[in-house]
């Protein structure tokens, strides 16, 4: 399916090839716009409506659905009633919809919105824009995930006897979020094989205790091998090799070093190990996983989560079953169709289970456990989300088990955009915030020449933190507030149309399949079959 690069109704235009989330396949930190997510980061809920409002009328052609995707689900509406903790004797507005949610086994983590970030790990782009990402998510009350390998690639980190004793980059990431944390959201620290070997869990337990959620990881939607970064320094490549990583090509080989000095080799890729390569059965994986969870609990962690990628049905069932029996607080399932910092492109294009199929089976397996009276872990769906319509569909598809929607690139775009704008408005900060622009492009300048003019959410953030503190808030964080404002308002409108005035009321009855193939694969009834018998009874009365 080919998605249009431009949306004349919203005035949005994609720089590159478009995917279902509305993002480009390749998202650039220096992009000058103007996809829907990029524009929403400045203008918030304004982007929900047609441009030039008052001079135009608009109509959609998105009514013919081909194939199985989130686009092939339709959102249902009702013409009477209301559910949720509201006074149904009154006329209600979409702003009455409560989007607060929570997840957890025994200790609930409260969130103001059902959005969380994907893992923002050891890629340099995550490190560069972390201040914006962390401050923005803390301000809106959304969880953020510190991804894998952050400690292992930190040249300032210190180790003794194979264990981390100093981790300044990890501490910076946690402390930046905690500056604006007010009891909603969470800081989640992810650990892969390398992190476990380096003693990250022990370090976190001693330094932060149960202030953080620890997340175990089984791959991700975009790839089924370990995480990668690319470095352009021979010294850094040698450092990573000494830390125990696979570095490709091998920087210790004389011929590789000569190639680097001659200019033929310009980059080195760092790879992580695969987990469970020494195991060969379901029972062995189960036993090792349970042992790991028990060890983390002994260290003092009260909240533990699991992130798994788009493996097949066996691994999906294992993830749900293990998370149930070990009473994990959250299980994030990342489907193919999501992005990542540096996956092999062939792998991103061809590996794993597409998001809607993975999520449909997750609901089926969770329902199977529930029918047996077993606990179902709270779930988060990931894998190519950027629009409030698809967020609604995913929450409905996974109801009542899905509490969060995990977004990677969509939640990073406002950080890039805000940093670029801040670097122009305050040239003295450009290097510090990693701004990429020398001047405001026309796509931004049309809105004004100050942060107060450009960002519709600027005053909202200022009201929350105070005028004096605004000087410390990155404009990338203000942009995240803007994007969340748009996603929240759009989700409220859709929930209102379904007559659901709290997020917990959403159900599978709020969506329908746009074709028979989608009905078969998701278990969601075809749109004209939904309430058809009820309709005929009305006609026969």
mmCIF file of C-alpha atoms in Angstrom, residues 140-521:
data_model
loop_
_atom_site.group_PDB
_atom_site.id
_atom_site.type_symbol
_atom_site.label_atom_id
_atom_site.label_comp_id
_atom_site.label_asym_id
_atom_site.label_seq_id
_atom_site.Cartn_x
_atom_site.Cartn_y
_atom_site.Cartn_z
ATOM 1 C CA UNK A 140 3.021 15.458 30.370
ATOM 2 C CA UNK A 141 3.060 12.526 32.806
ATOM 3 C CA UNK A 142 4.165 9.852 30.323
ATOM 4 C CA UNK A 143 6.669 7.033 30.945
ATOM 5 C CA UNK A 144 10.012 7.146 29.176
ATOM 6 C CA UNK A 145 12.339 4.206 28.539
ATOM 7 C CA UNK A 146 16.113 4.418 28.856
ATOM 8 C CA UNK A 147 17.162 1.853 26.286
ATOM 9 C CA UNK A 148 19.798 -0.826 26.299
ATOM 10 C CA UNK A 149 23.571 -0.369 26.320
ATOM 11 C CA UNK A 150 23.616 3.200 27.675
ATOM 12 C CA UNK A 151 26.170 2.241 30.300
ATOM 13 C CA UNK A 152 28.258 0.034 28.038
ATOM 14 C CA UNK A 153 28.943 2.750 25.454
ATOM 15 C CA UNK A 154 29.566 5.526 27.982
ATOM 16 C CA UNK A 155 33.276 6.358 27.849
ATOM 17 C CA UNK A 156 33.000 8.087 31.220
ATOM 18 C CA UNK A 157 31.540 5.015 32.887
ATOM 19 C CA UNK A 158 33.897 3.156 35.201
ATOM 20 C CA UNK A 159 34.058 -0.564 35.864
ATOM 21 C CA UNK A 160 35.726 -2.658 38.518
ATOM 22 C CA UNK A 161 35.922 -6.447 38.383
ATOM 23 C CA UNK A 162 33.577 -6.432 35.411
ATOM 24 C CA UNK A 163 30.906 -4.372 37.208
ATOM 25 C CA UNK A 164 29.830 -0.773 36.724
ATOM 26 C CA UNK A 165 30.895 1.535 39.563
ATOM 27 C CA UNK A 166 30.194 4.860 37.844
ATOM 28 C CA UNK A 167 27.634 5.583 35.107
ATOM 29 C CA UNK A 168 27.298 9.344 34.507
ATOM 30 C CA UNK A 169 25.244 9.098 31.305
ATOM 31 C CA UNK A 170 22.701 6.766 32.879
ATOM 32 C CA UNK A 171 22.473 9.038 35.907
ATOM 33 C CA UNK A 172 22.005 12.082 33.673
ATOM 34 C CA UNK A 173 19.103 10.433 31.907
ATOM 35 C CA UNK A 174 17.334 9.420 35.092
ATOM 36 C CA UNK A 175 17.954 12.715 36.898
ATOM 37 C CA UNK A 176 16.715 14.802 33.945
ATOM 38 C CA UNK A 177 13.371 13.010 34.014
ATOM 39 C CA UNK A 178 13.075 13.185 37.789
ATOM 40 C CA UNK A 179 13.514 16.984 37.730
ATOM 41 C CA UNK A 180 9.949 17.381 36.431
ATOM 42 C CA UNK A 181 8.421 14.103 37.601
ATOM 43 C CA UNK A 182 5.331 14.781 39.722
ATOM 44 C CA UNK A 183 3.994 11.315 40.454
ATOM 45 C CA UNK A 184 2.628 10.564 36.975
ATOM 46 C CA UNK A 185 4.654 8.561 34.469
ATOM 47 C CA UNK A 186 7.798 6.583 35.177
ATOM 48 C CA UNK A 187 11.442 6.204 34.259
ATOM 49 C CA UNK A 188 12.020 2.701 32.890
ATOM 50 C CA UNK A 189 15.561 1.383 32.470
ATOM 51 C CA UNK A 190 15.966 -1.405 29.951
ATOM 52 C CA UNK A 191 18.574 -4.137 30.233
ATOM 53 C CA UNK A 192 19.853 -6.526 27.583
ATOM 54 C CA UNK A 193 22.521 -9.207 27.833
ATOM 55 C CA UNK A 194 25.371 -6.668 27.925
ATOM 56 C CA UNK A 195 23.734 -4.622 30.682
ATOM 57 C CA UNK A 196 23.167 -7.723 32.782
ATOM 58 C CA UNK A 197 26.814 -8.723 32.396
ATOM 59 C CA UNK A 198 27.928 -5.204 33.338
ATOM 60 C CA UNK A 199 25.956 -5.166 36.595
ATOM 61 C CA UNK A 200 23.521 -2.399 35.639
ATOM 62 C CA UNK A 201 20.760 -3.857 37.823
ATOM 63 C CA UNK A 202 22.955 -3.891 40.908
ATOM 64 C CA UNK A 203 24.090 -0.328 40.209
ATOM 65 C CA UNK A 204 20.521 0.895 39.806
ATOM 66 C CA UNK A 205 19.362 -0.858 42.944
ATOM 67 C CA UNK A 206 22.058 0.795 45.023
ATOM 68 C CA UNK A 207 21.732 4.242 43.439
ATOM 69 C CA UNK A 208 17.978 4.615 42.859
ATOM 70 C CA UNK A 209 16.203 1.711 44.518
ATOM 71 C CA UNK A 210 12.588 1.354 43.469
ATOM 72 C CA UNK A 211 12.392 4.851 41.941
ATOM 73 C CA UNK A 212 12.904 3.222 38.551
ATOM 74 C CA UNK A 213 11.221 0.361 36.721
ATOM 75 C CA UNK A 214 13.623 -2.275 35.413
ATOM 76 C CA UNK A 215 12.783 -3.716 32.009
ATOM 77 C CA UNK A 216 14.079 -7.003 30.638
ATOM 78 C CA UNK A 217 14.333 -7.242 26.876
ATOM 79 C CA UNK A 218 13.752 -9.869 24.199
ATOM 80 C CA UNK A 219 14.590 -8.122 20.938
ATOM 81 C CA UNK A 220 12.413 -5.481 19.306
ATOM 82 C CA UNK A 221 9.980 -5.175 16.433
ATOM 83 C CA UNK A 222 12.544 -3.920 13.952
ATOM 84 C CA UNK A 223 15.170 -6.622 14.401
ATOM 85 C CA UNK A 224 15.886 -9.947 16.039
ATOM 86 C CA UNK A 225 19.590 -9.446 16.717
ATOM 87 C CA UNK A 226 21.280 -7.259 19.314
ATOM 88 C CA UNK A 227 21.209 -3.483 19.250
ATOM 89 C CA UNK A 228 23.666 -1.526 17.164
ATOM 90 C CA UNK A 229 25.258 1.883 16.956
ATOM 91 C CA UNK A 230 27.714 3.286 14.446
ATOM 92 C CA UNK A 231 30.884 5.124 15.475
ATOM 93 C CA UNK A 232 33.316 7.073 13.322
ATOM 94 C CA UNK A 233 36.278 7.055 15.711
ATOM 95 C CA UNK A 234 38.895 4.291 15.697
ATOM 96 C CA UNK A 235 39.676 4.986 19.357
ATOM 97 C CA UNK A 236 36.010 4.666 20.276
ATOM 98 C CA UNK A 237 35.713 1.454 18.269
ATOM 99 C CA UNK A 238 38.680 -0.008 20.148
ATOM 100 C CA UNK A 239 37.115 1.098 23.447
ATOM 101 C CA UNK A 240 33.871 -0.703 22.596
ATOM 102 C CA UNK A 241 35.785 -3.835 21.604
ATOM 103 C CA UNK A 242 37.507 -3.827 24.996
ATOM 104 C CA UNK A 243 34.119 -3.445 26.677
ATOM 105 C CA UNK A 244 33.218 -6.817 25.193
ATOM 106 C CA UNK A 245 31.118 -5.792 22.199
ATOM 107 C CA UNK A 246 31.335 -7.139 18.692
ATOM 108 C CA UNK A 247 32.663 -4.300 16.548
ATOM 109 C CA UNK A 248 32.408 -4.708 12.778
ATOM 110 C CA UNK A 249 34.813 -4.457 11.046
ATOM 111 C CA UNK A 250 37.252 -5.529 13.754
ATOM 112 C CA UNK A 251 39.206 -2.383 14.748
ATOM 113 C CA UNK A 252 42.052 -4.478 16.154
ATOM 114 C CA UNK A 253 42.986 -5.894 12.757
ATOM 115 C CA UNK A 254 45.956 -4.064 11.187
ATOM 116 C CA UNK A 255 44.349 -4.112 7.723
ATOM 117 C CA UNK A 256 41.184 -2.525 9.118
ATOM 118 C CA UNK A 257 43.175 0.185 10.872
ATOM 119 C CA UNK A 258 45.069 0.870 7.650
ATOM 120 C CA UNK A 259 41.788 1.082 5.763
ATOM 121 C CA UNK A 260 40.504 3.569 8.315
ATOM 122 C CA UNK A 261 43.614 5.751 8.079
ATOM 123 C CA UNK A 262 43.430 5.676 4.273
ATOM 124 C CA UNK A 263 39.818 6.828 4.396
ATOM 125 C CA UNK A 264 38.215 3.714 2.926
ATOM 126 C CA UNK A 265 36.651 2.653 6.243
ATOM 127 C CA UNK A 266 34.780 5.520 7.838
ATOM 128 C CA UNK A 267 32.489 3.792 10.338
ATOM 129 C CA UNK A 268 32.364 0.867 12.751
ATOM 130 C CA UNK A 269 29.160 -0.887 13.821
ATOM 131 C CA UNK A 270 28.837 -2.087 17.412
ATOM 132 C CA UNK A 271 26.599 -5.109 18.005
ATOM 133 C CA UNK A 272 25.227 -6.718 21.166
ATOM 134 C CA UNK A 273 25.001 -10.374 22.026
ATOM 135 C CA UNK A 274 21.943 -12.523 21.523
ATOM 136 C CA UNK A 275 20.203 -13.740 24.638
ATOM 137 C CA UNK A 276 19.477 -17.380 25.517
ATOM 138 C CA UNK A 277 21.902 -18.814 22.925
ATOM 139 C CA UNK A 278 22.975 -21.421 25.493
ATOM 140 C CA UNK A 279 19.384 -22.651 25.909
ATOM 141 C CA UNK A 280 17.454 -25.026 23.692
ATOM 142 C CA UNK A 281 13.996 -25.494 25.189
ATOM 143 C CA UNK A 282 10.974 -23.648 26.499
ATOM 144 C CA UNK A 283 11.585 -25.034 29.977
ATOM 145 C CA UNK A 284 15.154 -23.740 30.087
ATOM 146 C CA UNK A 285 14.100 -20.248 29.014
ATOM 147 C CA UNK A 286 11.313 -20.242 31.574
ATOM 148 C CA UNK A 287 13.589 -21.298 34.414
ATOM 149 C CA UNK A 288 16.265 -18.731 33.575
ATOM 150 C CA UNK A 289 13.703 -15.959 33.167
ATOM 151 C CA UNK A 290 12.061 -16.739 36.513
ATOM 152 C CA UNK A 291 15.464 -16.857 38.167
ATOM 153 C CA UNK A 292 16.302 -13.423 36.745
ATOM 154 C CA UNK A 293 13.034 -11.885 37.929
ATOM 155 C CA UNK A 294 13.470 -13.360 41.398
ATOM 156 C CA UNK A 295 17.005 -11.955 41.557
ATOM 157 C CA UNK A 296 15.781 -8.471 40.595
ATOM 158 C CA UNK A 297 13.173 -8.655 43.337
ATOM 159 C CA UNK A 298 15.855 -9.650 45.826
ATOM 160 C CA UNK A 299 17.766 -6.520 44.808
ATOM 161 C CA UNK A 300 14.730 -4.480 45.852
ATOM 162 C CA UNK A 301 12.967 -3.694 42.591
ATOM 163 C CA UNK A 302 9.215 -3.592 43.143
ATOM 164 C CA UNK A 303 8.334 -2.911 39.495
ATOM 165 C CA UNK A 304 9.663 -5.016 36.617
ATOM 166 C CA UNK A 305 8.586 -5.071 32.965
ATOM 167 C CA UNK A 306 9.370 -7.023 29.808
ATOM 168 C CA UNK A 307 9.803 -5.740 26.261
ATOM 169 C CA UNK A 308 9.540 -8.281 23.453
ATOM 170 C CA UNK A 309 9.781 -7.947 19.702
ATOM 171 C CA UNK A 310 7.815 -9.398 16.814
ATOM 172 C CA UNK A 311 8.873 -12.992 17.277
ATOM 173 C CA UNK A 312 6.421 -15.750 16.375
ATOM 174 C CA UNK A 313 3.557 -17.221 18.325
ATOM 175 C CA UNK A 314 5.631 -19.408 20.657
ATOM 176 C CA UNK A 315 7.670 -16.475 21.940
ATOM 177 C CA UNK A 316 4.530 -14.337 22.247
ATOM 178 C CA UNK A 317 2.824 -16.979 24.364
ATOM 179 C CA UNK A 318 5.956 -17.351 26.483
ATOM 180 C CA UNK A 319 6.097 -13.615 27.099
ATOM 181 C CA UNK A 320 2.461 -13.426 28.178
ATOM 182 C CA UNK A 321 2.643 -16.572 30.312
ATOM 183 C CA UNK A 322 5.931 -15.625 31.988
ATOM 184 C CA UNK A 323 4.739 -12.076 32.656
ATOM 185 C CA UNK A 324 1.589 -13.498 34.192
ATOM 186 C CA UNK A 325 3.255 -16.012 36.481
ATOM 187 C CA UNK A 326 6.050 -13.686 37.649
ATOM 188 C CA UNK A 327 3.549 -10.836 38.165
ATOM 189 C CA UNK A 328 5.369 -8.366 35.951
ATOM 190 C CA UNK A 329 4.016 -4.835 35.891
ATOM 191 C CA UNK A 330 3.983 -4.269 32.134
ATOM 192 C CA UNK A 331 4.523 -6.280 28.967
ATOM 193 C CA UNK A 332 5.370 -4.289 25.833
ATOM 194 C CA UNK A 333 4.960 -6.094 22.502
ATOM 195 C CA UNK A 334 6.695 -4.426 19.563
ATOM 196 C CA UNK A 335 5.401 -5.395 16.136
ATOM 197 C CA UNK A 336 7.134 -5.179 12.784
ATOM 198 C CA UNK A 337 6.320 -1.867 11.243
ATOM 199 C CA UNK A 338 7.967 0.089 14.003
ATOM 200 C CA UNK A 339 11.329 1.799 13.581
ATOM 201 C CA UNK A 340 14.660 1.826 15.304
ATOM 202 C CA UNK A 341 17.900 3.755 15.392
ATOM 203 C CA UNK A 342 20.072 1.455 13.328
ATOM 204 C CA UNK A 343 18.609 -1.837 12.182
ATOM 205 C CA UNK A 344 19.800 -3.622 9.051
ATOM 206 C CA UNK A 345 17.342 -2.407 6.432
ATOM 207 C CA UNK A 346 16.578 -5.866 5.013
ATOM 208 C CA UNK A 347 15.711 -6.999 8.514
ATOM 209 C CA UNK A 348 13.426 -4.018 9.140
ATOM 210 C CA UNK A 349 11.615 -4.676 5.872
ATOM 211 C CA UNK A 350 11.182 -8.425 6.116
ATOM 212 C CA UNK A 351 11.583 -9.766 9.662
ATOM 213 C CA UNK A 352 8.886 -10.561 12.165
ATOM 214 C CA UNK A 353 5.130 -10.367 12.648
ATOM 215 C CA UNK A 354 3.357 -7.169 11.497
ATOM 216 C CA UNK A 355 1.950 -5.144 14.367
ATOM 217 C CA UNK A 356 -1.774 -5.719 13.891
ATOM 218 C CA UNK A 357 -1.303 -9.503 13.613
ATOM 219 C CA UNK A 358 0.967 -9.649 16.654
ATOM 220 C CA UNK A 359 -1.400 -7.511 18.697
ATOM 221 C CA UNK A 360 -4.435 -9.531 17.632
ATOM 222 C CA UNK A 361 -2.805 -12.763 18.772
ATOM 223 C CA UNK A 362 -1.685 -11.101 22.001
ATOM 224 C CA UNK A 363 -5.321 -10.329 22.767
ATOM 225 C CA UNK A 364 -6.351 -13.879 21.874
ATOM 226 C CA UNK A 365 -3.702 -15.429 24.127
ATOM 227 C CA UNK A 366 -4.452 -12.997 26.976
ATOM 228 C CA UNK A 367 -8.144 -13.840 26.729
ATOM 229 C CA UNK A 368 -7.234 -17.539 26.839
ATOM 230 C CA UNK A 369 -5.401 -17.018 30.142
ATOM 231 C CA UNK A 370 -8.217 -14.891 31.540
ATOM 232 C CA UNK A 371 -10.791 -17.558 30.692
ATOM 233 C CA UNK A 372 -8.783 -20.003 32.815
ATOM 234 C CA UNK A 373 -8.887 -17.585 35.725
ATOM 235 C CA UNK A 374 -5.230 -16.657 35.439
ATOM 236 C CA UNK A 375 -3.860 -13.140 35.807
ATOM 237 C CA UNK A 376 -3.197 -11.265 32.580
ATOM 238 C CA UNK A 377 -0.337 -8.747 32.692
ATOM 239 C CA UNK A 378 -0.996 -5.133 31.769
ATOM 240 C CA UNK A 379 0.086 -4.641 28.168
ATOM 241 C CA UNK A 380 1.556 -1.955 25.954
ATOM 242 C CA UNK A 381 1.388 -2.206 22.159
ATOM 243 C CA UNK A 382 4.234 -0.829 20.029
ATOM 244 C CA UNK A 383 5.136 -0.890 16.372
ATOM 245 C CA UNK A 384 4.445 2.089 14.106
ATOM 246 C CA UNK A 385 2.099 4.424 15.970
ATOM 247 C CA UNK A 386 1.852 8.160 15.413
ATOM 248 C CA UNK A 387 -1.824 8.983 14.879
ATOM 249 C CA UNK A 388 -4.573 9.281 17.474
ATOM 250 C CA UNK A 389 -6.888 7.155 15.296
ATOM 251 C CA UNK A 390 -4.504 4.188 15.295
ATOM 252 C CA UNK A 391 -3.835 4.670 18.996
ATOM 253 C CA UNK A 392 -7.584 4.359 19.614
ATOM 254 C CA UNK A 393 -7.754 1.244 17.434
ATOM 255 C CA UNK A 394 -4.833 -0.423 19.226
ATOM 256 C CA UNK A 395 -6.264 0.298 22.676
ATOM 257 C CA UNK A 396 -9.589 -1.100 21.514
ATOM 258 C CA UNK A 397 -8.038 -4.144 19.828
ATOM 259 C CA UNK A 398 -6.198 -5.071 23.033
ATOM 260 C CA UNK A 399 -8.960 -4.147 25.489
ATOM 261 C CA UNK A 400 -9.259 -4.647 28.379
ATOM 262 C CA UNK A 401 -5.626 -5.676 28.766
ATOM 263 C CA UNK A 402 -3.821 -2.889 26.887
ATOM 264 C CA UNK A 403 -3.126 0.137 29.065
ATOM 265 C CA UNK A 404 -0.448 1.941 27.059
ATOM 266 C CA UNK A 405 0.657 2.631 23.495
ATOM 267 C CA UNK A 406 4.416 2.747 22.998
ATOM 268 C CA UNK A 407 5.784 5.182 20.403
ATOM 269 C CA UNK A 408 9.376 5.531 19.290
ATOM 270 C CA UNK A 409 10.021 7.915 16.426
ATOM 271 C CA UNK A 410 6.783 9.871 16.836
ATOM 272 C CA UNK A 411 7.798 10.944 20.341
ATOM 273 C CA UNK A 412 11.301 11.870 19.170
ATOM 274 C CA UNK A 413 10.309 14.246 16.364
ATOM 275 C CA UNK A 414 9.230 17.076 18.701
ATOM 276 C CA UNK A 415 12.592 16.843 20.451
ATOM 277 C CA UNK A 416 14.411 17.362 17.161
ATOM 278 C CA UNK A 417 12.140 20.183 16.065
ATOM 279 C CA UNK A 418 12.240 22.031 19.372
ATOM 280 C CA UNK A 419 16.036 21.827 19.535
ATOM 281 C CA UNK A 420 16.362 23.194 16.002
ATOM 282 C CA UNK A 421 14.059 26.118 16.800
ATOM 283 C CA UNK A 422 15.840 26.804 20.100
ATOM 284 C CA UNK A 423 19.210 26.826 18.335
ATOM 285 C CA UNK A 424 17.996 29.564 15.998
ATOM 286 C CA UNK A 425 16.210 31.684 18.602
ATOM 287 C CA UNK A 426 19.160 31.350 21.011
ATOM 288 C CA UNK A 427 22.347 30.885 18.929
ATOM 289 C CA UNK A 428 24.428 30.683 22.101
ATOM 290 C CA UNK A 429 22.621 27.419 22.947
ATOM 291 C CA UNK A 430 22.764 25.858 19.487
ATOM 292 C CA UNK A 431 25.680 23.542 20.184
ATOM 293 C CA UNK A 432 24.394 22.561 23.618
ATOM 294 C CA UNK A 433 20.921 21.626 22.327
ATOM 295 C CA UNK A 434 22.274 20.090 19.089
ATOM 296 C CA UNK A 435 20.385 22.470 16.846
ATOM 297 C CA UNK A 436 20.813 21.954 13.099
ATOM 298 C CA UNK A 437 19.416 25.166 11.619
ATOM 299 C CA UNK A 438 20.938 28.590 10.977
ATOM 300 C CA UNK A 439 17.577 30.248 10.475
ATOM 301 C CA UNK A 440 13.911 29.391 10.815
ATOM 302 C CA UNK A 441 12.545 27.737 7.664
ATOM 303 C CA UNK A 442 9.396 29.183 6.140
ATOM 304 C CA UNK A 443 7.384 26.257 7.536
ATOM 305 C CA UNK A 444 8.161 27.557 11.052
ATOM 306 C CA UNK A 445 8.555 31.290 10.474
ATOM 307 C CA UNK A 446 4.975 31.513 9.216
ATOM 308 C CA UNK A 447 3.864 31.094 12.821
ATOM 309 C CA UNK A 448 6.140 33.727 14.328
ATOM 310 C CA UNK A 449 9.651 34.557 15.457
ATOM 311 C CA UNK A 450 9.456 33.757 19.172
ATOM 312 C CA UNK A 451 8.823 30.550 21.090
ATOM 313 C CA UNK A 452 5.638 32.069 22.511
ATOM 314 C CA UNK A 453 4.289 32.588 18.972
ATOM 315 C CA UNK A 454 5.486 29.339 17.435
ATOM 316 C CA UNK A 455 4.379 26.872 20.114
ATOM 317 C CA UNK A 456 0.693 26.872 21.000
ATOM 318 C CA UNK A 457 1.527 24.963 24.195
ATOM 319 C CA UNK A 458 4.188 27.362 25.454
ATOM 320 C CA UNK A 459 1.861 29.041 27.970
ATOM 321 C CA UNK A 460 0.572 25.674 29.203
ATOM 322 C CA UNK A 461 4.091 24.559 30.060
ATOM 323 C CA UNK A 462 4.861 27.907 31.655
ATOM 324 C CA UNK A 463 1.763 27.648 33.821
ATOM 325 C CA UNK A 464 2.929 24.245 35.048
ATOM 326 C CA UNK A 465 6.564 25.063 35.823
ATOM 327 C CA UNK A 466 6.438 28.817 36.455
ATOM 328 C CA UNK A 467 7.904 31.699 34.484
ATOM 329 C CA UNK A 468 11.302 31.527 36.166
ATOM 330 C CA UNK A 469 11.734 27.815 35.430
ATOM 331 C CA UNK A 470 10.873 28.185 31.725
ATOM 332 C CA UNK A 471 14.436 29.207 30.978
ATOM 333 C CA UNK A 472 15.500 25.690 31.967
ATOM 334 C CA UNK A 473 12.857 23.846 29.946
ATOM 335 C CA UNK A 474 14.133 22.787 26.497
ATOM 336 C CA UNK A 475 11.905 23.854 23.622
ATOM 337 C CA UNK A 476 11.967 20.216 22.564
ATOM 338 C CA UNK A 477 10.046 19.466 25.763
ATOM 339 C CA UNK A 478 7.538 22.198 24.894
ATOM 340 C CA UNK A 479 7.156 20.528 21.489
ATOM 341 C CA UNK A 480 6.478 17.155 23.138
ATOM 342 C CA UNK A 481 3.727 18.820 25.150
ATOM 343 C CA UNK A 482 2.290 20.095 21.843
ATOM 344 C CA UNK A 483 2.294 16.678 20.209
ATOM 345 C CA UNK A 484 0.737 15.042 23.273
ATOM 346 C CA UNK A 485 -1.878 17.803 23.326
ATOM 347 C CA UNK A 486 -2.859 16.938 19.755
ATOM 348 C CA UNK A 487 -2.859 13.175 20.331
ATOM 349 C CA UNK A 488 -4.810 13.575 23.569
ATOM 350 C CA UNK A 489 -7.467 15.843 22.106
ATOM 351 C CA UNK A 490 -7.873 13.571 19.089
ATOM 352 C CA UNK A 491 -8.186 10.507 21.299
ATOM 353 C CA UNK A 492 -10.712 12.295 23.523
ATOM 354 C CA UNK A 493 -12.819 13.163 20.482
ATOM 355 C CA UNK A 494 -12.845 9.572 19.264
ATOM 356 C CA UNK A 495 -13.697 8.235 22.717
ATOM 357 C CA UNK A 496 -16.432 10.819 23.057
ATOM 358 C CA UNK A 497 -17.919 9.682 19.756
ATOM 359 C CA UNK A 498 -17.930 6.138 21.089
ATOM 360 C CA UNK A 499 -19.659 7.471 24.227
ATOM 361 C CA UNK A 500 -16.737 6.350 26.410
ATOM 362 C CA UNK A 501 -15.766 9.046 28.893
ATOM 363 C CA UNK A 502 -12.861 7.276 30.542
ATOM 364 C CA UNK A 503 -10.092 5.300 28.928
ATOM 365 C CA UNK A 504 -10.887 2.157 30.892
ATOM 366 C CA UNK A 505 -14.294 1.949 29.178
ATOM 367 C CA UNK A 506 -12.815 1.323 25.720
ATOM 368 C CA UNK A 507 -13.608 -2.107 24.324
ATOM 369 C CA UNK A 508 -13.417 -4.242 21.200
ATOM 370 C CA UNK A 509 -16.977 -3.207 20.395
ATOM 371 C CA UNK A 510 -15.630 0.248 19.521
ATOM 372 C CA UNK A 511 -13.955 -0.949 16.312
ATOM 373 C CA UNK A 512 -15.011 -2.953 13.266
ATOM 374 C CA UNK A 513 -13.171 -4.565 10.361
ATOM 375 C CA UNK A 514 -13.245 -2.816 6.999
ATOM 376 C CA UNK A 515 -12.826 -6.060 5.056
ATOM 377 C CA UNK A 516 -13.359 -9.775 5.584
ATOM 378 C CA UNK A 517 -9.660 -10.618 5.679
ATOM 379 C CA UNK A 518 -9.122 -8.217 8.575
ATOM 380 C CA UNK A 519 -12.122 -9.764 10.332
ATOM 381 C CA UNK A 520 -10.599 -13.226 9.978
ATOM 382 C CA UNK A 521 -7.144 -12.230 11.226
#
